[in-house]
N, CA, C and O atoms as a DFTB+ gen file, in Angstrom:
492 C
 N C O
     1  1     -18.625     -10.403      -0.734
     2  2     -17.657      -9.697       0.100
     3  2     -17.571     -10.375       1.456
     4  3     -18.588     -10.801       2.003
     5  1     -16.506     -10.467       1.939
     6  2     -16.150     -10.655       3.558
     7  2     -16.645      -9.783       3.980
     8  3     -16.857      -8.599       3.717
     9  1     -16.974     -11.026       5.257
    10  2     -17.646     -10.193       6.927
    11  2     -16.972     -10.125       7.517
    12  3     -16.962     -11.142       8.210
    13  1     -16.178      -9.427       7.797
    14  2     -15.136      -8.710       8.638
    15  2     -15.449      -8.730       9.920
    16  3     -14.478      -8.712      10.677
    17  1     -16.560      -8.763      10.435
    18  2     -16.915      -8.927      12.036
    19  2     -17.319     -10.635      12.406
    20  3     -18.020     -10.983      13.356
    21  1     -16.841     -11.322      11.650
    22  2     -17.041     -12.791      11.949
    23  2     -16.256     -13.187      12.898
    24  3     -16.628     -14.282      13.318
    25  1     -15.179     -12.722      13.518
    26  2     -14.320     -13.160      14.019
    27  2     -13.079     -13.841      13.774
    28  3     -12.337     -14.284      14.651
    29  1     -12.844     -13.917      12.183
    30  2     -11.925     -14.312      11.262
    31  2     -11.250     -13.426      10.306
    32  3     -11.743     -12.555       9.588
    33  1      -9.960     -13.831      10.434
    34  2      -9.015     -13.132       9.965
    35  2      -9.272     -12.614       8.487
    36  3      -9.304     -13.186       7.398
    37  1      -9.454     -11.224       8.916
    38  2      -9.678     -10.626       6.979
    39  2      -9.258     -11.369       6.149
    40  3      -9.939     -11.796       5.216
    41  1      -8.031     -11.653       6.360
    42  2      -7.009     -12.064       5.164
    43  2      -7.684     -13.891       4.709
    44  3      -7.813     -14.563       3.686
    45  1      -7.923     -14.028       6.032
    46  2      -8.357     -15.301       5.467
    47  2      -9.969     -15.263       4.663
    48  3     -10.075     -15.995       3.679
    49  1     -10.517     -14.889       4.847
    50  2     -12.043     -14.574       4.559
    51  2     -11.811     -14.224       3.086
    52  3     -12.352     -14.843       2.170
    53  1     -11.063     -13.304       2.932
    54  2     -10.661     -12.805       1.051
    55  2      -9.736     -14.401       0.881
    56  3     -10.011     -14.751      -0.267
    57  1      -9.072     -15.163       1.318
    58  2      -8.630     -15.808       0.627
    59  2      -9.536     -17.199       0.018
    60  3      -9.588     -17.757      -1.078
    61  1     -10.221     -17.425       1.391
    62  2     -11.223     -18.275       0.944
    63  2     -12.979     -17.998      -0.009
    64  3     -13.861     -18.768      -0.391
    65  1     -12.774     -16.472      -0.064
    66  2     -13.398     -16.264      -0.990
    67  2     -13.079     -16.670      -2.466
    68  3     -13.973     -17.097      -3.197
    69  1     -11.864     -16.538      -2.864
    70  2     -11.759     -16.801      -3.787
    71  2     -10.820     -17.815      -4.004
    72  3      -9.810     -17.742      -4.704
    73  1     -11.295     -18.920      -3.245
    74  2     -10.495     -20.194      -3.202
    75  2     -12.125     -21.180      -3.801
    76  3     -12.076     -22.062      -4.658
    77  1     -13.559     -20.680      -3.016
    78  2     -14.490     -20.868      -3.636
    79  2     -14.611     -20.389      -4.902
    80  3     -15.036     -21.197      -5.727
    81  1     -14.394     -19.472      -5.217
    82  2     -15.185     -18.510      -6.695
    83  2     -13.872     -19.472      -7.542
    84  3     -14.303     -19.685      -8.675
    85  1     -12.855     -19.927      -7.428
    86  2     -12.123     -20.650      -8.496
    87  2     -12.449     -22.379      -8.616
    88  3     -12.372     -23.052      -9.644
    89  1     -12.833     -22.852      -7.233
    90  2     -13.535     -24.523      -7.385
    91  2     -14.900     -24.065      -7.733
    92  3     -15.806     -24.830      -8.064
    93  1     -14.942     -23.520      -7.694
    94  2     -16.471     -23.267      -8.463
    95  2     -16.702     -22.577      -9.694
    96  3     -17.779     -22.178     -10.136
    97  1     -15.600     -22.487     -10.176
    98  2     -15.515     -22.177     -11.922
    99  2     -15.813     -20.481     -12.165
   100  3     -16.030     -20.105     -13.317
   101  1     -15.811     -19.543     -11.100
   102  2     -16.236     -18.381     -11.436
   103  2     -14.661     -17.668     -12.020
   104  3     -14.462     -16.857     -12.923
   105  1     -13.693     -18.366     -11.072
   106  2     -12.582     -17.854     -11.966
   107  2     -12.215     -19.063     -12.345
   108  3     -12.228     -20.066     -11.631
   109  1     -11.652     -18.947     -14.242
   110  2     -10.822     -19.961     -14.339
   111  2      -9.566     -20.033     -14.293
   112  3      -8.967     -18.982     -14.520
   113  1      -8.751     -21.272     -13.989
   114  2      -7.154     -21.205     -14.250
   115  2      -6.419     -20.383     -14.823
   116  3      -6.634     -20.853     -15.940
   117  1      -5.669     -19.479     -15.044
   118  2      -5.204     -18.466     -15.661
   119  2      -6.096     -17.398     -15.724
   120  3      -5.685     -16.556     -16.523
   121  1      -7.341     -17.043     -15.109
   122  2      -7.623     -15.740     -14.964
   123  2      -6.811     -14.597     -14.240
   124  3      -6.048     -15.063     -13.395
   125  1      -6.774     -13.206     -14.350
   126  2      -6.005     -12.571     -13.777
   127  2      -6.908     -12.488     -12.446
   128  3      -8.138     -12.439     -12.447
   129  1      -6.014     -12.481     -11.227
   130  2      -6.720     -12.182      -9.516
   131  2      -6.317     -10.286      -9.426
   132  3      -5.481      -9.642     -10.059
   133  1      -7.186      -9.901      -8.505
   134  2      -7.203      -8.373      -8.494
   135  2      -5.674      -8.113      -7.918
   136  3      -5.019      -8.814      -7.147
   137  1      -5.331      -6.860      -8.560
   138  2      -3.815      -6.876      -7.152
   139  2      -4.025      -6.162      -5.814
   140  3      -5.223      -6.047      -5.557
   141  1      -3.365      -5.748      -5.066
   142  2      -3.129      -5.530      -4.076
   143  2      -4.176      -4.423      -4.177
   144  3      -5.181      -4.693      -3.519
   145  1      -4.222      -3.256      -4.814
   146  2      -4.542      -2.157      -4.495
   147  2      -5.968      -2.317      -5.105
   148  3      -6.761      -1.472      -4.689
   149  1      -6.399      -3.087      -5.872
   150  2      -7.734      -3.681      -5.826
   151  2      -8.313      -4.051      -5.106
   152  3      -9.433      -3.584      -4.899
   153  1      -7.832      -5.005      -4.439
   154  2      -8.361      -6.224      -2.935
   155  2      -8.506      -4.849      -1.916
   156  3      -9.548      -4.799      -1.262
   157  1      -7.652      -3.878      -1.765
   158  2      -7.563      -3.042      -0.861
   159  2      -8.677      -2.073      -0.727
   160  3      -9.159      -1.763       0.363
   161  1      -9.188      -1.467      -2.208
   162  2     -10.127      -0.847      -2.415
   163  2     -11.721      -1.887      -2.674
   164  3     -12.838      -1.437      -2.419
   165  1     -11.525      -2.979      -3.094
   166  2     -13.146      -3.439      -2.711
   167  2     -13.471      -3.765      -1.233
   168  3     -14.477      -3.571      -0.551
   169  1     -12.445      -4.245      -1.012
   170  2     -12.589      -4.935       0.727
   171  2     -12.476      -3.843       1.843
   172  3     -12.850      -3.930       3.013
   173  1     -12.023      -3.058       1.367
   174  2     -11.634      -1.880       2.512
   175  2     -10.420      -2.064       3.793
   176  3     -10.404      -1.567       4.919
   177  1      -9.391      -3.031       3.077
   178  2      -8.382      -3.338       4.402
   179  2      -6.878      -2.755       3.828
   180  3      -6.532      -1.921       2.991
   181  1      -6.294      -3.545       4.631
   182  2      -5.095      -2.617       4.451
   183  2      -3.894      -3.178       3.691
   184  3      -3.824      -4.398       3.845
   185  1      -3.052      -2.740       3.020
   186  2      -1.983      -3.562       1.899
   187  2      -1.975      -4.748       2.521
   188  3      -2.755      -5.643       2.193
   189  1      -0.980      -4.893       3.605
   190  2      -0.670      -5.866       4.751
   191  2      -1.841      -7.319       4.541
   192  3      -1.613      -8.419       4.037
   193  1      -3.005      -6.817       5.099
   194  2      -4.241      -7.852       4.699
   195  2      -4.090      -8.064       3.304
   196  3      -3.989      -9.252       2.997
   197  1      -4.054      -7.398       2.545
   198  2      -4.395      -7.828       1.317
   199  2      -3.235      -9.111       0.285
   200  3      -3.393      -9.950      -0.602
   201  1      -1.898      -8.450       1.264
   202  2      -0.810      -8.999       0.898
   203  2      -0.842     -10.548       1.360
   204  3      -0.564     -11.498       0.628
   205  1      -1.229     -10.619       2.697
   206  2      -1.549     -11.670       3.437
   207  2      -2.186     -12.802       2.888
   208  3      -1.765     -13.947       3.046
   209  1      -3.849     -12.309       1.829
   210  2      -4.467     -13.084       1.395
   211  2      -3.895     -13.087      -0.142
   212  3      -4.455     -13.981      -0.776
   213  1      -3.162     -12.522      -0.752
   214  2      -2.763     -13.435      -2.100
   215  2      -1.934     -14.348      -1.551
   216  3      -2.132     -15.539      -1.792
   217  1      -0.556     -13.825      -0.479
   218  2      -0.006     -14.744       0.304
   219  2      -0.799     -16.393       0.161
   220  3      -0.399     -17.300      -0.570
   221  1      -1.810     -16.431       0.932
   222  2      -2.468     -17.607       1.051
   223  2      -2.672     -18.603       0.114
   224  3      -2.339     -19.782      -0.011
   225  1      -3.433     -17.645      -0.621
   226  2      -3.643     -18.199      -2.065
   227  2      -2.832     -19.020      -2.609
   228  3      -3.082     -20.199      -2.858
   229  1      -1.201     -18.096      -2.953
   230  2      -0.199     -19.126      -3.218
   231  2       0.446     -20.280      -2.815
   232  3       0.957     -21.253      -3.368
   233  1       0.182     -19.685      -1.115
   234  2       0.937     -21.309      -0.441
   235  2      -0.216     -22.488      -0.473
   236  3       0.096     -23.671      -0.337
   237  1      -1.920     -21.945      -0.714
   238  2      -2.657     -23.060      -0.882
   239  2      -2.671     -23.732      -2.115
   240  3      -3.505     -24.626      -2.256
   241  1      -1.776     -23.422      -3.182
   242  2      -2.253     -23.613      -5.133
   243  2      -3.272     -23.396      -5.401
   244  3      -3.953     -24.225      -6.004
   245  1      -3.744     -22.171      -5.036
   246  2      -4.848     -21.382      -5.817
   247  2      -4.258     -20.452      -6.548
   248  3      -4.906     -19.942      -7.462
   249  1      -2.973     -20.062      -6.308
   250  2      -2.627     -18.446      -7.409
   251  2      -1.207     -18.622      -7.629
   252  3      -0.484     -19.097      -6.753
   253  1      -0.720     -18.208      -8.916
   254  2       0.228     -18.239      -9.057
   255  2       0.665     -17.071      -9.258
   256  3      -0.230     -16.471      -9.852
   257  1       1.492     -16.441      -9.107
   258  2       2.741     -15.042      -9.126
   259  2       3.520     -14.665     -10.031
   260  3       4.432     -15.486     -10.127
   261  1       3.642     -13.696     -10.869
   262  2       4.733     -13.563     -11.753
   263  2       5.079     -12.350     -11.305
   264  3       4.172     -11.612     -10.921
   265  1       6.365     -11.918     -11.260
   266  2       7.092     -10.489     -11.176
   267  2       6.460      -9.537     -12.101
   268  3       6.666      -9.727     -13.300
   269  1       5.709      -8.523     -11.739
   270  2       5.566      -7.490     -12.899
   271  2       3.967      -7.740     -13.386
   272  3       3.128      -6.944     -13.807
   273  1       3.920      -9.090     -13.163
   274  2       2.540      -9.005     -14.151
   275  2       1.205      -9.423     -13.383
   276  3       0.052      -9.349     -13.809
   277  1       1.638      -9.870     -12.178
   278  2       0.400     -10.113     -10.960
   279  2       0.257     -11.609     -10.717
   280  3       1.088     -12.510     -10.835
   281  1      -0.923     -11.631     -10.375
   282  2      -1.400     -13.154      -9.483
   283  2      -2.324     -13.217     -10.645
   284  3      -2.941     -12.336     -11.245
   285  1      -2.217     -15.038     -10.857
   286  2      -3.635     -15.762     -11.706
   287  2      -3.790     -17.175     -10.942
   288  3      -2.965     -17.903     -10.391
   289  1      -5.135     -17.262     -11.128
   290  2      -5.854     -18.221     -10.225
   291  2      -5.324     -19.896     -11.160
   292  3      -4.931     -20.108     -12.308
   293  1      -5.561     -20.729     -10.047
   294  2      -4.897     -21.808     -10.168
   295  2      -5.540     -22.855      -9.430
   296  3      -6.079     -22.630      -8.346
   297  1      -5.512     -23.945      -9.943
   298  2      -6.163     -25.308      -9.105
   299  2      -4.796     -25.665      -7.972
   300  3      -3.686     -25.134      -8.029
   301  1      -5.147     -26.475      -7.188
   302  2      -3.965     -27.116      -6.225
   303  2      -3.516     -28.065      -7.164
   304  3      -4.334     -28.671      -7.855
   305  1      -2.186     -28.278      -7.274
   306  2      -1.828     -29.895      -8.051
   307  2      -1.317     -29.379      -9.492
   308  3      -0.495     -30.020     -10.147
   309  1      -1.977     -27.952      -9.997
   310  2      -1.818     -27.924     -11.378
   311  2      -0.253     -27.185     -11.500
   312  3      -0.062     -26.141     -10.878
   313  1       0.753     -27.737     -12.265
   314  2       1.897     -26.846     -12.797
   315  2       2.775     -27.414     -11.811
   316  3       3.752     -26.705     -11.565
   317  1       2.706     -28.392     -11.242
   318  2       3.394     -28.958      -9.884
   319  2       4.558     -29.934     -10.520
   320  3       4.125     -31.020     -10.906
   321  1       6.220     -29.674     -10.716
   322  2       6.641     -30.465     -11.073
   323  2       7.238     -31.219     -10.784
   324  3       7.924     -31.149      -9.765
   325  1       7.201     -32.775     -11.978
   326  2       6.624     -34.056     -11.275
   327  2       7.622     -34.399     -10.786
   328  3       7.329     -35.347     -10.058
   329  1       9.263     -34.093     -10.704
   330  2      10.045     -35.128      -9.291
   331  2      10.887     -33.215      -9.126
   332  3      11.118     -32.250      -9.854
   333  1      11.059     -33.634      -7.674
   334  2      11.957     -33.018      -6.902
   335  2      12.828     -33.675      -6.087
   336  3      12.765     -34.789      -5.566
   337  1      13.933     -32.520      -6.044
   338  2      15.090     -33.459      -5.138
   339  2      14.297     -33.209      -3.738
   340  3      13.303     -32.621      -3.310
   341  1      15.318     -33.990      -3.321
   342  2      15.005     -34.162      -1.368
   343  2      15.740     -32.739      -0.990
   344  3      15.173     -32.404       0.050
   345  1      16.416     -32.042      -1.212
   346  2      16.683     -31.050      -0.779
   347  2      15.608     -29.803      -0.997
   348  3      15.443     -28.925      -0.150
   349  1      14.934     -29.859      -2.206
   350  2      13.959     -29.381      -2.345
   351  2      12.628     -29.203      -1.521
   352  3      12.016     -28.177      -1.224
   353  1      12.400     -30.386      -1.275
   354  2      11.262     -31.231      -0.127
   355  2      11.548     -30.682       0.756
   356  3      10.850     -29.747       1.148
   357  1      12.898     -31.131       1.522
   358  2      13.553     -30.648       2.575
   359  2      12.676     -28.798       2.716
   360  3      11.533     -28.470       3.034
   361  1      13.476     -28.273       2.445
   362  2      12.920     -26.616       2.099
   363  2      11.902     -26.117       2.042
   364  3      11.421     -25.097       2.534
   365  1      11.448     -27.115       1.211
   366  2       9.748     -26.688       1.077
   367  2       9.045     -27.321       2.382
   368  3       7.869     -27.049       2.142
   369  1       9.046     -27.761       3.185
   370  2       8.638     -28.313       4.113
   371  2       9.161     -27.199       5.545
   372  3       8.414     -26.540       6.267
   373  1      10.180     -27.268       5.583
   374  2      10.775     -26.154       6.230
   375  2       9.866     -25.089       6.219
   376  3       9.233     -24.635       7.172
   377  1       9.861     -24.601       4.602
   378  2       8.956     -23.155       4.906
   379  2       7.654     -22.928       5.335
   380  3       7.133     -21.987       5.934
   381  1       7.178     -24.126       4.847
   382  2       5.399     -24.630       5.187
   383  2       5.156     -24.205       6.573
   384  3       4.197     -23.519       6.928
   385  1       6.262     -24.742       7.473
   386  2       6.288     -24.794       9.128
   387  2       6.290     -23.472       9.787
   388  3       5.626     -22.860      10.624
   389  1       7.495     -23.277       8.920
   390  2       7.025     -21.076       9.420
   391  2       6.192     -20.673       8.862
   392  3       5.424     -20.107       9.641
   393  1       5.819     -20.627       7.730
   394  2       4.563     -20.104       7.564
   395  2       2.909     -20.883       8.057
   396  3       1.815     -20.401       7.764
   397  1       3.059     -21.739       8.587
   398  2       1.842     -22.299       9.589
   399  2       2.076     -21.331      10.948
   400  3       1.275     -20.658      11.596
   401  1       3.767     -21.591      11.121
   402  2       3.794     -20.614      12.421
   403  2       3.333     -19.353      12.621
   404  3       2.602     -18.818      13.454
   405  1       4.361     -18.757      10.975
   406  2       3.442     -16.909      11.198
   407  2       2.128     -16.828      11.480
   408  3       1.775     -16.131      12.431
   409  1       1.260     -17.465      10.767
   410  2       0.023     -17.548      10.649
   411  2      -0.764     -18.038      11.892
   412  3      -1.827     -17.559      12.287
   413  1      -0.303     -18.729      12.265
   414  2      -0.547     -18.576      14.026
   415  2      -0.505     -17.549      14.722
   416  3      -1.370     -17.091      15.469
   417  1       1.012     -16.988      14.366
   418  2       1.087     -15.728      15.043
   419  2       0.293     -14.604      14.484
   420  3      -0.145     -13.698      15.193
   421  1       0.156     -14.661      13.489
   422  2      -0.968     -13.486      13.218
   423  2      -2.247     -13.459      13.598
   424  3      -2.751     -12.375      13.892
   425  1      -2.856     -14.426      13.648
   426  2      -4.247     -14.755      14.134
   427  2      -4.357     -14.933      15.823
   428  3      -5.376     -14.977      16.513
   429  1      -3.340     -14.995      16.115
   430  2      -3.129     -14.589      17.541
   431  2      -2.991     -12.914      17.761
   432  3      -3.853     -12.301      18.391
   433  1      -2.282     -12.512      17.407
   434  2      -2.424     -10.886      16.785
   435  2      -3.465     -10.198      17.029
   436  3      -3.879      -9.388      17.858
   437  1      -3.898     -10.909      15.768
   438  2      -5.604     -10.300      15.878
   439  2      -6.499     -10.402      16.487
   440  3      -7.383      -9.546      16.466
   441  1      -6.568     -11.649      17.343
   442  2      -7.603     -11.716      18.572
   443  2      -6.849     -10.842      19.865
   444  3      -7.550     -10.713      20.869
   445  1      -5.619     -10.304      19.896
   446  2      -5.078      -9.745      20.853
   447  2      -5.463      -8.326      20.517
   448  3      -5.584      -7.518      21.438
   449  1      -5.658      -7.974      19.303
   450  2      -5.723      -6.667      18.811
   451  2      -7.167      -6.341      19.099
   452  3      -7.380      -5.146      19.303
   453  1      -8.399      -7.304      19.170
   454  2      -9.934      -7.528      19.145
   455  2      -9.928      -7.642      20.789
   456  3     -11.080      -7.450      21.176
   457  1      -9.238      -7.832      21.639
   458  2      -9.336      -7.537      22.722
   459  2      -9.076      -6.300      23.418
   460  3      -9.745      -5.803      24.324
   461  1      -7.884      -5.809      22.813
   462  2      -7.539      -4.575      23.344
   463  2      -8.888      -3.926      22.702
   464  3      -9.806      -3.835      23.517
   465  1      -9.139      -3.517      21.548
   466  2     -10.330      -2.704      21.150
   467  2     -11.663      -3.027      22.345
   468  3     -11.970      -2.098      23.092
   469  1     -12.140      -3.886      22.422
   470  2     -13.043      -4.574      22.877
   471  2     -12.963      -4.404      24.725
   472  3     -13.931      -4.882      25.317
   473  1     -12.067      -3.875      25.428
   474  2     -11.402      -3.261      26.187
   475  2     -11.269      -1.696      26.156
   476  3     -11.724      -1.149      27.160
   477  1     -10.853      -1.055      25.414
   478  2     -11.094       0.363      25.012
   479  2     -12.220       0.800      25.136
   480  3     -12.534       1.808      25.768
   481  1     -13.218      -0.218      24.301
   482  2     -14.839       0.175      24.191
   483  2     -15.581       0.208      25.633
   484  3     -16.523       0.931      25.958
   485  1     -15.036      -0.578      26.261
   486  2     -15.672      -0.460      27.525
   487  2     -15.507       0.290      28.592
   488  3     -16.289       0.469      29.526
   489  1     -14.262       0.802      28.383
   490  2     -13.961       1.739      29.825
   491  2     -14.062       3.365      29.337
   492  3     -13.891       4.267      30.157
């Protein structure tokens, strides 16, 4: 389980949990990943977090997504197909950038949110 008082973003802590437990063979490729309301109830966080870290998962190629039927774990590289157009690239590159950005912004967030608390506590 994540340590939540590490100073790192829940979401990331569940994602790299099980970014280890799959290079390390505990899940294999096509295993099913918990859903949302799983991650929510072992970890104790909130949809949002939980959403965050399958989030991750996928943009790292650890999990793949199907409508309806959930997330299964995945190597980086695997199911990747082999030519794309440049408009494609284009896009996908594009989105990479906002989502580096959100993710900035969220982890900025949260140390803003760990201050205000951390502020509260004291006065």
């Amino acid at each position: 389980m994540a340590d939540f008082t590490a100073g790192r973003a829940a979401y990331l802590q569940i994602a790299d949990e099980f970014k280890r437990r799959i290079r390390d063979g505990e899940l294999a490729p096509g295993d099913k990943l918990p859903s949302e309301a799983q991650l929510m109830a072992e970890h104790g966080v909130s949809r949002t977090v939980a959403r965050q870290a399958i989030s991750r998962l996928r943009e790292d190629g650890y999990a793949i997504s199907h409508q309806g039927k959930g997330s299964f774990a995945t190597l980086p590289g695997e199911g990747t197909p082999a030519k794309r157009s440049p408009e494609f690239e284009q896009i996908t590159e594009y989105l990479s950038e906002v989502r580096r950005d959100v993710r900035r912004l969220a982890e900025r967030m949260d140390r803003l949110e760990e201050l205000v608390r951390q502020q509260a506590g004291g006065q």
